[in-house]
Amino acid sequence: MADNADLLALLAEMKKSMEKGQEEMKNEIQSHVESKVGEIKDHVNSCIEKIEEDVQSVKREIGE
């Protein structure tokens, strides 16, 4: 049967492993979020450019 020292060592190892896994998950989530934010920014900028083009087209049509 394992003694207290062995159990404490095992618990410490398990804690370290879980913390490492949490850190890896955090990094993966952060990377995914940053990627999605970049995609959203690109899409918004594309929409803004399209709106600006439409505004210029309308201005030309009405003779401004």
mmCIF file with all atom_site columns, C-alpha atoms in Angstrom:
data_model
loop_
_atom_site.group_PDB
_atom_site.id
_atom_site.type_symbol
_atom_site.label_atom_id
_atom_site.label_alt_id
_atom_site.label_comp_id
_atom_site.label_asym_id
_atom_site.label_entity_id
_atom_site.label_seq_id
_atom_site.pdbx_PDB_ins_code
_atom_site.Cartn_x
_atom_site.Cartn_y
_atom_site.Cartn_z
_atom_site.occupancy
_atom_site.B_iso_or_equiv
_atom_site.pdbx_formal_charge
_atom_site.auth_seq_id
_atom_site.auth_comp_id
_atom_site.auth_asym_id
_atom_site.auth_atom_id
_atom_site.pdbx_PDB_model_num
ATOM 1  C CA . MET A 1 1  ? 0.000   0.000  0.000   1.00 0.00 ? 1  MET A CA 1
ATOM 2  C CA . ALA A 1 2  ? 1.273   3.470  -0.845  1.00 0.00 ? 2  ALA A CA 1
ATOM 3  C CA . ASP A 1 3  ? 2.301   5.644  2.019   1.00 0.00 ? 3  ASP A CA 1
ATOM 4  C CA . ASN A 1 4  ? 1.403   9.297  2.484   1.00 0.00 ? 4  ASN A CA 1
ATOM 5  C CA . ALA A 1 5  ? 4.596   10.551 0.839   1.00 0.00 ? 5  ALA A CA 1
ATOM 6  C CA . ASP A 1 6  ? 3.862   8.512  -2.289  1.00 0.00 ? 6  ASP A CA 1
ATOM 7  C CA . LEU A 1 7  ? 0.283   9.762  -2.379  1.00 0.00 ? 7  LEU A CA 1
ATOM 8  C CA . LEU A 1 8  ? 1.379   13.369 -1.943  1.00 0.00 ? 8  LEU A CA 1
ATOM 9  C CA . ALA A 1 9  ? 3.932   12.968 -4.725  1.00 0.00 ? 9  ALA A CA 1
ATOM 10 C CA . LEU A 1 10 ? 1.267   11.465 -6.972  1.00 0.00 ? 10 LEU A CA 1
ATOM 11 C CA . LEU A 1 11 ? -1.144  14.291 -6.187  1.00 0.00 ? 11 LEU A CA 1
ATOM 12 C CA . ALA A 1 12 ? 1.546   16.878 -6.899  1.00 0.00 ? 12 ALA A CA 1
ATOM 13 C CA . GLU A 1 13 ? 2.305   15.196 -10.222 1.00 0.00 ? 13 GLU A CA 1
ATOM 14 C CA . MET A 1 14 ? -1.381  15.056 -11.128 1.00 0.00 ? 14 MET A CA 1
ATOM 15 C CA . LYS A 1 15 ? -1.828  18.726 -10.225 1.00 0.00 ? 15 LYS A CA 1
ATOM 16 C CA . LYS A 1 16 ? 1.149   19.716 -12.358 1.00 0.00 ? 16 LYS A CA 1
ATOM 17 C CA . SER A 1 17 ? -0.183  17.668 -15.272 1.00 0.00 ? 17 SER A CA 1
ATOM 18 C CA . MET A 1 18 ? -3.650  19.215 -14.968 1.00 0.00 ? 18 MET A CA 1
ATOM 19 C CA . GLU A 1 19 ? -2.216  22.724 -14.781 1.00 0.00 ? 19 GLU A CA 1
ATOM 20 C CA . LYS A 1 20 ? -0.162  22.039 -17.910 1.00 0.00 ? 20 LYS A CA 1
ATOM 21 C CA . GLY A 1 21 ? -3.270  20.776 -19.695 1.00 0.00 ? 21 GLY A CA 1
ATOM 22 C CA . GLN A 1 22 ? -5.230  23.845 -18.619 1.00 0.00 ? 22 GLN A CA 1
ATOM 23 C CA . GLU A 1 23 ? -2.467  26.124 -19.886 1.00 0.00 ? 23 GLU A CA 1
ATOM 24 C CA . GLU A 1 24 ? -2.410  24.307 -23.239 1.00 0.00 ? 24 GLU A CA 1
ATOM 25 C CA . MET A 1 25 ? -6.188  24.600 -23.552 1.00 0.00 ? 25 MET A CA 1
ATOM 26 C CA . LYS A 1 26 ? -6.039  28.289 -22.631 1.00 0.00 ? 26 LYS A CA 1
ATOM 27 C CA . ASN A 1 27 ? -3.413  28.885 -25.314 1.00 0.00 ? 27 ASN A CA 1
ATOM 28 C CA . GLU A 1 28 ? -5.415  26.984 -27.932 1.00 0.00 ? 28 GLU A CA 1
ATOM 29 C CA . ILE A 1 29 ? -8.581  28.925 -27.101 1.00 0.00 ? 29 ILE A CA 1
ATOM 30 C CA . GLN A 1 30 ? -6.712  32.239 -27.146 1.00 0.00 ? 30 GLN A CA 1
ATOM 31 C CA . SER A 1 31 ? -5.187  31.412 -30.519 1.00 0.00 ? 31 SER A CA 1
ATOM 32 C CA . HIS A 1 32 ? -8.599  30.444 -31.908 1.00 0.00 ? 32 HIS A CA 1
ATOM 33 C CA . VAL A 1 33 ? -10.218 33.622 -30.577 1.00 0.00 ? 33 VAL A CA 1
ATOM 34 C CA . GLU A 1 34 ? -7.436  35.791 -32.020 1.00 0.00 ? 34 GLU A CA 1
ATOM 35 C CA . SER A 1 35 ? -7.876  34.078 -35.380 1.00 0.00 ? 35 SER A CA 1
ATOM 36 C CA . LYS A 1 36 ? -11.638 34.656 -35.347 1.00 0.00 ? 36 LYS A CA 1
ATOM 37 C CA . VAL A 1 37 ? -11.178 38.290 -34.294 1.00 0.00 ? 37 VAL A CA 1
ATOM 38 C CA . GLY A 1 38 ? -8.846  38.754 -37.257 1.00 0.00 ? 38 GLY A CA 1
ATOM 39 C CA . GLU A 1 39 ? -11.418 37.228 -39.602 1.00 0.00 ? 39 GLU A CA 1
ATOM 40 C CA . ILE A 1 40 ? -14.143 39.492 -38.216 1.00 0.00 ? 40 ILE A CA 1
ATOM 41 C CA . LYS A 1 41 ? -11.938 42.581 -38.596 1.00 0.00 ? 41 LYS A CA 1
ATOM 42 C CA . ASP A 1 42 ? -11.198 41.643 -42.206 1.00 0.00 ? 42 ASP A CA 1
ATOM 43 C CA . HIS A 1 43 ? -14.899 41.153 -42.897 1.00 0.00 ? 43 HIS A CA 1
ATOM 44 C CA . VAL A 1 44 ? -15.833 44.470 -41.267 1.00 0.00 ? 44 VAL A CA 1
ATOM 45 C CA . ASN A 1 45 ? -13.145 46.293 -43.240 1.00 0.00 ? 45 ASN A CA 1
ATOM 46 C CA . SER A 1 46 ? -14.413 44.690 -46.438 1.00 0.00 ? 46 SER A CA 1
ATOM 47 C CA . CYS A 1 47 ? -17.958 45.830 -45.632 1.00 0.00 ? 47 CYS A CA 1
ATOM 48 C CA . ILE A 1 48 ? -16.744 49.364 -44.894 1.00 0.00 ? 48 ILE A CA 1
ATOM 49 C CA . GLU A 1 49 ? -14.888 49.483 -48.218 1.00 0.00 ? 49 GLU A CA 1
ATOM 50 C CA . LYS A 1 50 ? -18.023 48.299 -50.046 1.00 0.00 ? 50 LYS A CA 1
ATOM 51 C CA . ILE A 1 51 ? -20.148 50.938 -48.312 1.00 0.00 ? 51 ILE A CA 1
ATOM 52 C CA . GLU A 1 52 ? -17.611 53.637 -49.169 1.00 0.00 ? 52 GLU A CA 1
ATOM 53 C CA . GLU A 1 53 ? -17.667 52.514 -52.810 1.00 0.00 ? 53 GLU A CA 1
ATOM 54 C CA . ASP A 1 54 ? -21.470 52.597 -52.799 1.00 0.00 ? 54 ASP A CA 1
ATOM 55 C CA . VAL A 1 55 ? -21.465 56.103 -51.301 1.00 0.00 ? 55 VAL A CA 1
ATOM 56 C CA . GLN A 1 56 ? -19.066 57.341 -53.984 1.00 0.00 ? 56 GLN A CA 1
ATOM 57 C CA . SER A 1 57 ? -21.206 55.738 -56.678 1.00 0.00 ? 57 SER A CA 1
ATOM 58 C CA . VAL A 1 58 ? -24.349 57.423 -55.367 1.00 0.00 ? 58 VAL A CA 1
ATOM 59 C CA . LYS A 1 59 ? -22.540 60.762 -55.136 1.00 0.00 ? 59 LYS A CA 1
ATOM 60 C CA . ARG A 1 60 ? -21.479 60.436 -58.781 1.00 0.00 ? 60 ARG A CA 1
ATOM 61 C CA . GLU A 1 61 ? -25.034 59.574 -59.791 1.00 0.00 ? 61 GLU A CA 1
ATOM 62 C CA . ILE A 1 62 ? -26.482 62.654 -58.118 1.00 0.00 ? 62 ILE A CA 1
ATOM 63 C CA . GLY A 1 63 ? -23.699 64.859 -59.443 1.00 0.00 ? 63 GLY A CA 1
ATOM 64 C CA . GLU A 1 64 ? -21.809 65.828 -56.311 1.00 0.00 ? 64 GLU A CA 1
#
